[in-house]
Amino acid sequence: MKKLYTLLFFSLFIFSASSQTNYCDNFDSYTNLNIPIAESSVNWNTWGELMTGANPSLDDAFMTNNQSYSGSNSLFIDEMSTPIPDIVLLFDTLSVYSLGWKNNTAFNTIQSYDSMPGSFAGNWGALPSTPYTTGTFEYSHMMFIPVGKTGYFNFQAENVPGIEWALEVNLDANGGITMSNTGGASFNCSYPGTGVWFEIKFHIDLTNNVWEVLIDGVSQGVFSNPINRIASLDLYPNANSAYYIDDVCYNYDTTQIILPNLDLALSNINSISGLASQNRDVLVDVINLGLTTITSFDIDFDYNGNLISENVTGVNIPMLSSYSVAFTSPIVLVGGSNTATATISNVNGLGPDNVPSNDASSTQISAVEPTPNKLVVGEEATGTWCGWCPRGAVALNWLEKDYYGYFQGIAVHNGDPMTDTDYDAGMAVGGYPSGYVNRGMEVDPSDFELEFMQKITSPISATFSGLAVATGNIIDVEISATATSVINGNWTFACALVEDSVTGTGGTWYQSNSYAGGAVGSLIDVDGTDWSTLPNWVPDVQMIYRHVARGIQPSFNGGTLPQSSYSVGDVFTQNFQFTVDPSWDISQMHVVGMLINNGQIDNAVSLPVSIATTDKNIISDIDFNIYPNPTNSTTTLFLNLSSEKEVSVSIMSIDGKIIAKGNYGRMYGSHSLTFDVANLSEGIYIVEAVIGQDVIIKKFIKD
């Protein structure tokens, strides 16, 4: 997010007696690149060196001349390095404090201060000035992330590493930055992307707890940090991380800043992305950087020439507190990258505040143009015994909500009562949870969205229509495919049976939960449930399993097509039959047909299972659709009946609880039934229409 105002630190200052500490390193003074940084510099250490006194060669990092922003050298941090580097820069330049690994001096110095601070000055001659808790601190470095890789670094809050993380900074491979800590700090912004050098800088007013982030000199926003102190930098590679660091600089000034009387600033525009034509909600954070409590303000959001506004009244935002504005109206995404600007006005009914330069903020919103009629399939390997597998369930839930109609999740269980042996064997994953998106490379469910965004734009070779009808415990499926490009070679077709809202009783239905207790952070589900607040084993009565794979026909790899080749416009039909266990709920089932090319899914279709009582084809004379979907206010059911039938419609929550029900008597021809869903919570809901002797199940999403 780019800010349209100059640095917040150009404010009023209290000029009292002050001192400064500063340091810069562009890595060009080190002539022998065979000696890593912690063994070359008195200012750089390794994590193990400071924690245990270990030789830094166990987690040191090498400099390189393969990339640099200035001069010849840079520091390279790579998860594939041996050893894996973990480099610490202490924000203190006292000579007795930054001596490197000479006779364990750095380790002894830090550990002595941590355990016996009263004796530190006598033993070592001076106290370290870190961690900094007041004054102003500035840190910056140049960074280069190779294409396809990610970046990570953090700030430590205490002199001894590992006690508390002041801020963790994750840079993904698509230009997104997420900052957080265990205290609840959360901030999102963007960077220019992989394959180019860029500067990331932090201006931190520790006295007033105002943290500002800048990319290439442009402010990305401000936030307050619950862990408002800083002692060191830690450079470490997370999964898939590789990056170069150059021109590292920091400066600490004891000068303290005072705040203006009235100043409400744009803090953050929550990240917005998706597919062209989708609706997205807008959430904007503001922060009170003035002395006066904020009670009202106006805020506009301009995207692609369309303006939405909110008049915020009756609030109480004290000094240095934040407030989130959720706009009532959504925006409709436009393909490509487009600028959106949020603007504050009329603060406390007084017009402009004392610092109008920070009243506007802009961000780039990127939306992908999906391939028409394309459905992407994500198959996740999971099990009730797997403590990390809630991550996969949550990923599938969010993807269904955010990309309904474009993404189909399937949870393939292992070692629990929901296991389908054939489907489970076909997954052949290296660990849990993991899986495949359109049967590409194996990835963690946290990367499913990234894979989805790449695959939703690829061309398709066929479109589909079809029907799945249950008679007794038999489900008959007929799917017709129309070729949109030439099909020949190693093509197959598979059909999966999937059930939602699955429950059971007994210990094997308890879900293991490694997120319990919150030690590894929160895991927020689509309905707001935080898995960190649930027990280590979530009881069966609390568990509702979704997207459960009940079977796949004729096999995981699919069966050959009726012919070896098809031209554009050719139509072929695939038929499948499933036998349903009596304990399964057919009303919660759908089938997923998958056209597979050399082992990877080209395109797919999801069809609800309808229940026939007298004739398999009884629903052929019923046209039943829901629009709009997703919706945030009303949704309309469109019926077209070729013969007169009794009609009743129920709206249910995803766990099967009836929210509303209407009996409409006998109907014939075209009808539209509108439901007000504005007061429903965000999430996925089920529409069950009983039409004559048929039951038709549809889903819709409340945004």
XYZ file of C-alpha atoms in Angstrom:
703
model
C 0.000 0.000 0.000
C 1.466 3.353 -1.014
C 0.882 6.342 1.201
C 0.332 9.724 -0.372
C 1.840 11.701 2.473
C 5.340 12.485 3.643
C 6.930 10.769 6.594
C 4.969 10.906 9.793
C 8.141 11.756 11.643
C 8.123 15.284 10.243
C 6.018 16.275 13.247
C 6.657 18.360 16.343
C 9.622 17.379 18.491
C 10.701 17.882 22.081
C 14.344 18.798 21.768
C 16.047 17.725 24.950
C 19.558 16.460 25.490
C 19.892 13.572 23.046
C 22.356 11.033 21.744
C 22.567 8.941 18.611
C 23.724 5.452 17.708
C 24.150 4.546 14.056
C 25.678 1.861 11.878
C 25.805 0.953 8.165
C 27.279 -2.014 6.306
C 27.304 -2.629 2.542
C 29.518 -5.748 2.899
C 32.205 -4.388 0.555
C 34.861 -4.079 3.268
C 35.092 -7.859 3.549
C 37.615 -8.976 0.956
C 37.656 -12.699 1.699
C 34.242 -14.085 0.704
C 35.232 -17.525 1.972
C 34.900 -16.286 5.557
C 31.220 -15.872 6.573
C 29.857 -12.679 8.073
C 29.805 -13.498 11.808
C 33.421 -14.663 11.612
C 34.413 -11.578 9.608
C 32.692 -8.794 11.557
C 32.629 -7.645 15.167
C 29.057 -6.394 14.651
C 27.364 -9.505 13.273
C 26.670 -12.665 15.258
C 24.771 -15.905 14.763
C 21.733 -17.057 16.694
C 23.497 -20.095 18.115
C 26.520 -18.025 19.086
C 24.415 -15.670 21.202
C 22.122 -18.351 22.599
C 24.619 -21.053 23.571
C 28.093 -19.761 22.800
C 28.347 -22.123 19.830
C 30.886 -21.585 17.093
C 29.207 -19.349 14.494
C 30.272 -21.672 11.695
C 27.250 -23.791 12.688
C 24.733 -21.188 11.429
C 26.760 -18.478 9.671
C 26.046 -16.900 6.266
C 28.375 -16.113 3.400
C 28.694 -12.918 1.441
C 28.620 -13.085 -2.340
C 29.372 -11.001 -5.410
C 26.635 -12.700 -7.472
C 24.245 -9.872 -6.579
C 24.681 -6.442 -5.036
C 22.867 -3.128 -4.928
C 25.892 -0.958 -4.205
C 29.523 -1.937 -4.594
C 30.367 -5.579 -5.228
C 29.076 -7.673 -2.327
C 25.854 -8.580 -0.548
C 24.822 -11.053 2.151
C 23.017 -14.192 0.904
C 20.392 -15.970 3.038
C 19.154 -19.273 1.591
C 17.193 -22.189 3.061
C 19.259 -24.551 0.890
C 22.570 -23.389 2.373
C 24.687 -25.670 4.526
C 24.571 -24.717 7.306
C 21.183 -22.987 7.339
C 22.057 -19.374 8.238
C 20.624 -17.532 11.237
C 22.286 -14.126 11.495
C 21.793 -11.500 14.222
C 22.729 -7.814 14.131
C 22.626 -6.280 17.606
C 21.474 -2.667 17.514
C 24.268 -1.583 19.851
C 27.746 -0.526 18.789
C 29.506 -0.604 22.169
C 32.858 -2.229 21.556
C 32.464 -4.570 24.527
C 29.046 -5.613 23.297
C 29.723 -6.356 19.635
C 32.924 -8.379 19.663
C 31.820 -11.369 17.615
C 32.774 -14.891 18.676
C 36.186 -14.141 20.091
C 36.408 -16.495 23.095
C 32.612 -16.514 23.487
C 32.705 -12.814 24.380
C 29.372 -11.933 22.786
C 27.632 -14.902 24.411
C 29.100 -14.200 27.842
C 28.316 -10.505 27.569
C 24.649 -10.975 26.718
C 24.024 -13.860 29.091
C 25.752 -12.035 31.967
C 23.665 -8.937 31.398
C 20.487 -10.989 31.170
C 21.133 -12.864 34.416
C 23.034 -10.250 36.429
C 22.293 -6.780 35.063
C 23.468 -5.124 38.251
C 26.982 -6.512 37.890
C 27.217 -5.978 34.144
C 28.736 -2.509 34.213
C 31.352 -3.574 36.699
C 32.326 -6.646 34.699
C 32.254 -5.138 31.231
C 32.557 -1.393 31.728
C 29.271 -0.274 30.101
C 25.633 -1.241 29.865
C 24.157 -2.080 26.456
C 21.618 0.504 25.351
C 19.273 -2.103 23.910
C 16.452 -2.925 23.938
C 15.292 0.531 22.863
C 11.936 1.513 24.373
C 11.780 5.313 23.842
C 13.114 7.734 21.268
C 13.176 7.151 17.525
C 14.691 4.186 15.708
C 15.209 3.819 11.972
C 16.248 0.656 10.167
C 16.619 -0.062 6.446
C 18.167 -2.525 4.028
C 18.124 -3.246 0.329
C 16.667 -6.619 -0.584
C 16.594 -8.854 -3.668
C 14.387 -11.970 -3.753
C 14.927 -14.314 -6.732
C 11.868 -15.143 -8.841
C 9.752 -17.861 -7.232
C 11.362 -17.438 -3.808
C 10.207 -15.774 -0.585
C 11.852 -13.654 2.106
C 11.722 -13.456 5.887
C 13.362 -11.523 8.713
C 12.404 -10.433 12.206
C 13.238 -7.966 14.942
C 14.012 -9.320 18.401
C 12.593 -7.471 21.414
C 15.209 -8.538 23.974
C 19.001 -8.730 24.060
C 18.885 -12.500 24.411
C 17.402 -13.852 21.153
C 14.397 -16.121 21.279
C 12.637 -14.512 24.243
C 10.243 -12.328 22.273
C 9.863 -11.359 18.626
C 9.107 -7.635 18.238
C 7.994 -8.142 14.630
C 8.108 -10.908 12.020
C 8.194 -9.884 8.362
C 7.142 -12.384 5.673
C 7.535 -11.493 1.994
C 5.723 -13.831 -0.393
C 6.639 -14.594 -3.998
C 3.873 -12.355 -5.389
C 4.864 -8.995 -3.923
C 2.920 -9.236 -0.670
C 4.280 -8.463 2.808
C 2.678 -9.672 6.033
C 3.926 -8.442 9.403
C 2.835 -9.877 12.739
C 3.887 -10.930 16.217
C 2.527 -12.932 19.121
C 1.244 -9.728 20.716
C -1.366 -9.368 18.002
C 0.302 -6.884 15.670
C -0.866 -7.242 12.078
C 0.114 -5.176 9.051
C -0.013 -5.876 5.317
C 1.576 -4.042 2.426
C 3.336 -4.789 -0.854
C 6.780 -4.609 -2.435
C 7.815 -4.341 -6.122
C 8.122 -8.108 -6.457
C 10.784 -10.718 -6.980
C 13.746 -10.282 -9.294
C 14.435 -6.604 -8.472
C 16.246 -4.707 -5.721
C 14.061 -2.660 -3.372
C 14.460 -0.850 -0.063
C 12.433 -1.689 3.018
C 12.646 0.850 5.833
C 11.130 1.232 9.290
C 10.618 4.579 11.055
C 9.718 3.763 14.645
C 8.591 6.343 17.197
C 9.045 4.206 20.297
C 7.913 6.965 22.644
C 4.456 7.096 21.067
C 4.422 3.529 19.662
C 4.053 4.514 16.012
C 5.696 2.080 13.570
C 5.880 3.229 9.954
C 6.870 1.044 6.997
C 8.337 2.429 3.773
C 9.107 0.665 0.491
C 11.499 2.488 -1.838
C 10.960 5.649 0.181
C 7.149 5.560 -0.066
C 5.202 5.119 3.156
C 3.065 1.991 3.268
C 1.252 2.887 6.475
C 1.591 2.968 10.243
C 0.561 0.747 13.125
C 0.939 0.412 16.883
C 2.926 -2.579 18.084
C 1.897 -4.403 21.278
C 5.592 -5.364 21.634
C 6.974 -1.828 21.427
C 10.717 -2.361 21.862
C 13.582 -3.463 19.663
C 17.026 -4.978 20.272
C 18.296 -6.734 17.142
C 17.719 -7.920 13.592
C 17.494 -11.624 12.769
C 17.981 -12.849 9.187
C 16.736 -16.398 8.725
C 15.290 -18.315 5.743
C 11.793 -19.713 6.083
C 10.481 -22.414 3.752
C 11.255 -21.551 0.114
C 13.269 -18.501 1.212
C 16.279 -17.141 -0.617
C 17.276 -13.478 -0.622
C 20.171 -11.036 -0.833
C 20.687 -8.197 1.671
C 22.726 -5.043 1.044
C 23.193 -1.566 2.509
C 22.044 -2.390 6.038
C 21.675 0.750 8.172
C 20.174 1.669 11.508
C 20.023 4.853 13.547
C 18.775 5.414 17.083
C 18.054 8.871 18.501
C 16.927 9.502 22.066
C 14.951 12.554 20.915
C 11.286 12.110 21.759
C 8.401 13.223 19.543
C 5.249 14.972 20.750
C 1.987 14.558 18.907
C -0.205 17.295 17.363
C -3.576 18.163 18.858
C -5.865 16.683 16.147
C -4.479 14.097 13.729
C -6.340 11.088 12.351
C -4.150 9.181 9.871
C -4.827 6.454 7.318
C -3.031 3.427 8.715
C -3.691 0.468 6.453
C -5.906 -0.786 3.649
C -6.424 -4.489 4.155
C -5.157 -6.568 1.267
C -7.712 -6.987 -1.529
C -7.352 -9.483 -4.362
C -9.390 -12.006 -6.269
C -10.901 -12.644 -9.660
C -12.319 -10.079 -12.046
C -16.083 -9.496 -11.517
C -16.009 -10.797 -7.928
C -17.283 -8.664 -5.042
C -14.812 -7.818 -2.309
C -15.359 -6.077 1.025
C -13.261 -3.044 1.918
C -11.643 -2.690 5.351
C -9.552 0.395 6.130
C -7.646 1.045 9.357
C -7.128 4.520 10.792
C -5.000 5.561 13.761
C -5.285 8.561 16.074
C -1.867 10.233 16.086
C -3.115 13.297 17.943
C -3.809 14.237 21.531
C -7.566 14.722 21.025
C -9.967 11.773 21.091
C -11.630 11.158 17.712
C -15.432 10.882 17.801
C -16.398 11.174 14.122
C -15.002 11.386 10.598
C -15.875 10.740 6.978
C -13.962 8.321 4.768
C -14.106 7.695 1.003
C -12.763 4.775 -1.028
C -12.201 5.384 -4.738
C -11.561 2.318 -6.927
C -11.585 2.287 -10.711
C -13.596 5.504 -10.759
C -16.288 4.203 -8.405
C -16.605 5.927 -5.033
C -18.012 4.401 -1.847
C -18.251 6.388 1.385
C -18.852 5.952 5.094
C -19.877 8.566 7.647
C -18.410 7.311 10.929
C -20.037 8.734 14.070
C -20.406 7.829 17.718
C -16.912 6.368 18.040
C -14.277 6.913 20.712
C -10.714 6.610 19.408
C -8.218 7.786 22.034
C -4.650 8.847 21.351
C -2.558 6.190 19.516
C -5.513 3.842 19.174
C -6.653 2.316 15.900
C -10.104 1.821 14.410
C -11.214 -0.364 11.494
C -13.814 0.902 9.046
C -15.770 -1.853 7.290
C -17.482 -0.308 4.280
C -21.126 -1.245 3.823
C -20.880 -1.551 0.044
C -18.399 -3.902 -1.630
C -16.314 -3.163 -4.700
C -16.473 -5.180 -7.915
C -13.000 -6.268 -8.971
C -11.665 -5.230 -12.360
C -9.060 -7.304 -14.165
C -5.440 -6.192 -13.902
C -3.812 -3.860 -11.387
C -5.781 -0.748 -10.463
C -5.265 1.983 -7.886
C -7.623 2.458 -4.965
C -7.428 5.491 -2.691
C -8.897 5.998 0.784
C -9.332 9.557 2.068
C -10.276 10.873 5.526
C -12.142 14.162 5.969
C -14.263 16.155 8.423
C -12.473 14.851 11.522
C -14.598 15.540 14.627
C -16.780 17.701 12.375
C -13.986 20.292 12.111
C -12.878 19.763 8.524
C -9.152 19.046 7.994
C -7.106 17.963 11.001
C -3.705 19.396 11.982
C -1.799 17.059 9.629
C -3.837 16.777 6.403
C -0.869 15.260 4.564
C -1.550 11.840 6.148
C -5.279 11.789 5.452
C -5.012 9.801 2.199
C -3.678 6.375 1.369
C -3.570 4.355 -1.839
C -3.042 0.740 -2.761
C -2.813 -1.363 -5.897
C -5.584 -3.948 -6.199
C -4.801 -6.828 -8.516
C -7.508 -9.056 -9.954
C -6.972 -12.050 -12.197
C -9.125 -12.716 -15.263
C -10.294 -16.334 -14.869
C -10.690 -18.653 -17.807
C -14.453 -18.891 -18.495
C -16.112 -22.154 -17.388
C -12.996 -23.333 -15.543
C -13.152 -25.125 -12.177
C -9.926 -25.796 -10.269
C -9.731 -28.801 -7.913
C -7.709 -28.874 -4.687
C -7.244 -32.345 -3.155
C -5.976 -32.252 0.438
C -4.521 -35.247 2.284
C -5.786 -35.178 5.869
C -6.742 -37.268 8.890
C -8.295 -36.840 12.318
C -4.996 -38.054 13.826
C -3.028 -35.244 12.135
C -2.508 -32.267 14.443
C -1.568 -29.832 11.676
C -4.396 -30.903 9.355
C -6.838 -28.245 10.611
C -4.687 -25.939 8.477
C -5.852 -27.852 5.417
C -9.515 -27.778 6.409
C -9.336 -24.034 6.990
C -7.615 -23.494 3.634
C -10.358 -25.371 1.773
C -13.080 -23.454 3.627
C -11.575 -20.056 2.782
C -10.965 -20.988 -0.839
C -14.574 -22.103 -1.230
C -15.782 -18.844 0.289
C -13.449 -16.577 -1.671
C -13.656 -18.416 -4.993
C -17.012 -20.176 -4.945
C -17.777 -21.636 -8.356
C -14.126 -21.455 -9.383
C -12.548 -23.777 -6.798
C -13.592 -27.219 -5.559
C -11.950 -28.633 -2.440
C -11.784 -32.358 -1.687
C -10.535 -33.645 1.692
C -9.017 -37.104 1.200
C -8.849 -38.778 4.617
C -6.240 -41.252 5.841
C -6.338 -43.535 8.885
C -9.738 -42.462 10.200
C -13.410 -43.468 9.721
C -13.761 -41.259 6.624
C -10.973 -42.963 4.668
C -11.670 -44.164 1.137
C -8.868 -46.655 0.494
C -8.570 -46.142 -3.264
C -8.614 -42.347 -3.083
C -6.174 -42.345 -0.158
C -3.726 -44.625 -1.982
C -3.834 -42.435 -5.065
C -2.774 -39.319 -3.166
C 0.695 -40.721 -2.279
C 1.796 -37.569 -0.437
C 5.056 -37.079 1.430
C 3.455 -35.637 4.571
C 0.285 -34.345 6.191
C -1.327 -31.988 5.513
C -0.400 -31.575 1.868
C -2.007 -32.126 -1.478
C -2.398 -31.113 -5.074
C -4.101 -28.325 -6.988
C -5.254 -29.714 -10.340
C -2.776 -32.517 -9.584
C 0.277 -30.360 -10.096
C 3.206 -30.483 -7.686
C 2.640 -31.477 -4.055
C 2.187 -28.371 -1.882
C 1.107 -27.422 1.621
C -2.544 -26.317 1.854
C -1.330 -22.843 2.808
C -0.055 -22.596 -0.792
C -3.292 -23.808 -2.398
C -4.456 -20.253 -3.127
C -1.197 -19.382 -4.878
C -1.525 -22.515 -7.012
C -5.187 -21.754 -7.690
C -4.443 -18.229 -8.929
C -1.905 -19.624 -11.375
C -4.159 -22.379 -12.678
C -7.460 -20.502 -12.967
C -6.062 -18.600 -15.963
C -4.853 -21.608 -17.958
C -6.915 -22.685 -20.994
C -9.412 -25.541 -20.859
C -10.077 -28.320 -23.332
C -13.755 -28.992 -22.570
C -16.879 -27.647 -20.904
C -19.402 -29.826 -19.087
C -23.041 -30.436 -18.288
C -24.464 -33.289 -16.304
C -26.697 -34.823 -13.714
C -26.228 -36.874 -10.532
C -29.356 -38.636 -9.255
C -29.743 -40.886 -6.204
C -32.256 -43.715 -6.202
C -32.147 -45.514 -2.886
C -28.482 -46.024 -2.058
C -27.337 -45.830 -5.700
C -26.098 -42.587 -7.282
C -26.035 -42.527 -11.082
C -23.904 -39.855 -12.720
C -23.949 -38.711 -16.329
C -21.499 -36.013 -17.455
C -21.312 -34.720 -21.020
C -18.185 -32.924 -22.222
C -17.926 -30.595 -25.215
C -14.386 -30.268 -26.548
C -13.130 -26.676 -26.853
C -9.743 -27.733 -28.224
C -8.320 -30.841 -29.840
C -8.076 -33.753 -27.379
C -5.739 -36.641 -28.137
C -3.102 -38.607 -26.293
C -3.102 -39.709 -22.653
C -6.445 -38.263 -21.521
C -8.645 -39.824 -18.823
C -11.788 -38.953 -16.849
C -12.465 -39.493 -13.143
C -15.453 -38.738 -10.936
C -15.246 -38.129 -7.174
C -18.113 -38.371 -4.694
C -17.888 -35.693 -1.979
C -19.962 -35.194 1.190
C -20.289 -32.088 3.351
C -21.296 -31.759 7.016
C -20.003 -35.190 8.043
C -20.203 -36.073 11.743
C -19.550 -39.148 13.851
C -19.151 -40.365 17.412
C -16.238 -41.935 19.242
C -12.559 -41.283 19.781
C -11.566 -41.748 16.136
C -13.798 -38.779 15.274
C -11.868 -36.448 17.598
C -9.657 -34.066 15.607
C -6.055 -33.675 16.720
C -5.185 -29.975 16.982
C -1.561 -28.804 17.165
C -2.727 -25.175 17.184
C -4.208 -25.569 20.677
C -2.859 -23.111 23.221
C -1.742 -20.538 20.658
C 1.998 -21.214 20.866
C 2.223 -21.310 17.053
C -0.256 -18.487 16.511
C -3.894 -18.334 15.519
C -5.678 -20.331 12.832
C -8.902 -18.538 11.929
C -11.607 -20.497 10.124
C -14.149 -19.011 7.760
C -16.817 -18.849 10.494
C -14.469 -16.974 12.858
C -13.434 -20.022 14.895
C -9.852 -19.727 16.147
C -8.337 -23.196 16.355
C -5.807 -21.941 18.910
C -8.701 -21.651 21.402
C -9.823 -25.261 20.850
C -8.418 -28.235 22.821
C -5.581 -30.525 21.724
C -8.202 -33.081 20.723
C -11.402 -31.432 19.528
C -14.336 -33.639 20.668
C -16.531 -35.390 18.120
C -19.555 -33.307 19.133
C -17.721 -30.144 18.044
C -16.470 -31.475 14.717
C -18.217 -31.122 11.362
C -16.053 -32.407 8.523
C -16.462 -30.831 5.102
C -15.441 -31.705 1.530
C -15.030 -35.380 2.550
C -14.029 -37.700 -0.307
C -16.372 -40.721 -0.241
C -15.109 -42.400 -3.389
C -13.600 -41.976 -6.845
C -14.560 -43.797 -10.059
C -13.250 -45.691 -11.938
C -9.927 -45.020 -10.153
C -7.754 -42.174 -8.878
C -6.092 -41.842 -12.291
C -9.382 -42.054 -14.170
C -10.530 -44.177 -17.077
C -9.781 -43.752 -20.756
C -12.131 -41.659 -22.878
C -14.602 -43.340 -25.251
C -12.442 -42.320 -28.221
C -8.721 -41.654 -28.599
C -9.203 -38.154 -30.021
C -11.799 -35.384 -30.283
C -12.051 -32.259 -32.402
C -13.415 -28.897 -31.291
C -17.175 -29.178 -30.809
C -17.216 -32.937 -30.357
C -19.297 -34.226 -27.433
C -18.623 -37.313 -25.348
C -20.433 -38.690 -22.310
C -19.115 -40.393 -19.169
C -21.290 -42.476 -16.816
C -20.494 -43.498 -13.245
C -22.295 -45.240 -10.409
C -21.657 -45.007 -6.656
C -23.089 -47.184 -3.895
C -23.770 -45.088 -0.801
C -23.212 -46.303 2.753
C -26.462 -46.047 4.772
C -24.755 -43.733 7.294
C -23.952 -41.143 4.633
C -26.207 -38.152 3.957
C -27.048 -38.019 0.257
C -28.598 -34.558 0.645
C -25.111 -33.232 1.480
C -23.383 -34.844 -1.498
C -22.094 -33.689 -4.849
C -19.927 -35.236 -7.534
C -16.816 -33.760 -9.141
C -15.990 -34.784 -12.695
C -12.345 -34.311 -13.704
C -10.884 -34.316 -17.223
C -7.242 -35.373 -16.803
C -4.387 -34.805 -19.254
C -1.188 -36.765 -18.562
C -1.997 -36.932 -14.862
C -2.995 -33.273 -14.394
C -6.551 -31.960 -14.235
C -7.432 -29.867 -17.278
C -10.929 -28.877 -16.168
C -13.625 -30.061 -13.778
C -17.308 -29.780 -12.975
C -19.184 -29.985 -9.650
C -22.770 -31.288 -9.663
C -25.174 -31.616 -6.698
C -26.739 -35.010 -6.061
C -30.515 -34.914 -6.409
C -32.816 -37.528 -4.896
C -35.319 -39.301 -7.118
C -38.123 -41.352 -5.579
C -39.866 -42.795 -8.634
C -37.898 -41.974 -11.756
C -34.198 -41.301 -12.255
C -34.986 -38.534 -14.731
C -37.750 -36.906 -12.711
C -35.762 -33.651 -12.283
C -35.217 -33.153 -15.993
C -38.191 -30.757 -16.144
C -36.936 -28.496 -13.306
C -34.724 -25.448 -13.834
C -33.457 -24.161 -10.458
C -30.810 -21.443 -9.953
C -29.641 -18.949 -7.311
C -28.517 -15.378 -8.040
C -26.569 -13.394 -6.976
C -24.096 -15.814 -5.438
C -22.170 -14.691 -3.394
C -24.476 -12.032 -1.964
C -24.497 -9.580 0.940
C -28.158 -8.535 1.041
C -30.687 -10.628 -0.878
C -30.574 -13.752 -2.996
C -33.219 -14.918 -5.444
C -34.210 -18.479 -6.353
C -35.327 -18.895 -9.954
C -37.660 -21.817 -10.701
C -38.934 -22.966 -14.071
C -41.356 -25.890 -13.816
C -42.752 -27.626 -16.881
C -45.479 -29.248 -14.777
C -47.384 -28.282 -11.630
C -45.654 -29.337 -8.388
C -45.748 -28.647 -4.641
C -42.813 -26.395 -3.688
C -41.148 -25.721 -0.335
C -37.761 -24.086 0.251
C -35.510 -24.161 3.328
C -32.360 -22.166 4.046
C -29.949 -23.965 6.369
C -26.566 -23.308 7.934
C -23.678 -25.457 6.787
C -24.208 -27.752 9.790
C -27.831 -28.407 8.761
C -29.730 -26.074 11.121
C -32.864 -24.616 9.494
C -32.757 -20.802 9.411
C -35.847 -20.128 7.306
C -38.494 -22.206 5.554
C -41.328 -21.378 3.196
C -44.161 -23.494 1.771
C -45.352 -22.099 -1.559
C -48.050 -24.589 -2.526
C -48.456 -25.785 -6.090
C -46.437 -23.883 -8.681
C -46.075 -24.059 -12.446
C -43.940 -22.143 -14.939
C -41.332 -19.496 -14.067
C -41.093 -18.058 -10.551
C -38.577 -16.037 -8.529
C -38.406 -16.291 -4.730
C -36.328 -13.583 -3.015
C -34.831 -14.062 0.450
C -33.412 -11.326 2.682
C -30.066 -12.621 4.006
C -28.583 -9.291 5.117
C -28.685 -10.279 8.796
C -26.966 -13.630 8.288
C -23.338 -13.990 9.336
C -20.740 -14.361 6.607
C -20.327 -17.940 5.485
C -21.706 -20.753 3.374
C -25.412 -21.654 3.469
C -27.512 -24.437 1.952
C -30.758 -24.028 0.032
C -32.929 -27.151 0.011
C -35.846 -27.080 -2.406
C -38.455 -29.842 -2.187
C -40.209 -29.830 -5.555
C -42.812 -32.514 -5.863
C -40.999 -35.721 -4.937
C -37.529 -34.304 -5.592
C -35.028 -32.658 -3.266
C -32.568 -30.253 -4.884
C -29.582 -28.941 -2.906
C -27.746 -25.706 -3.748
C -25.244 -23.568 -1.831
C -24.760 -19.836 -1.606
C -22.229 -17.614 0.138
C -23.117 -14.652 2.332
C -20.328 -12.054 2.033
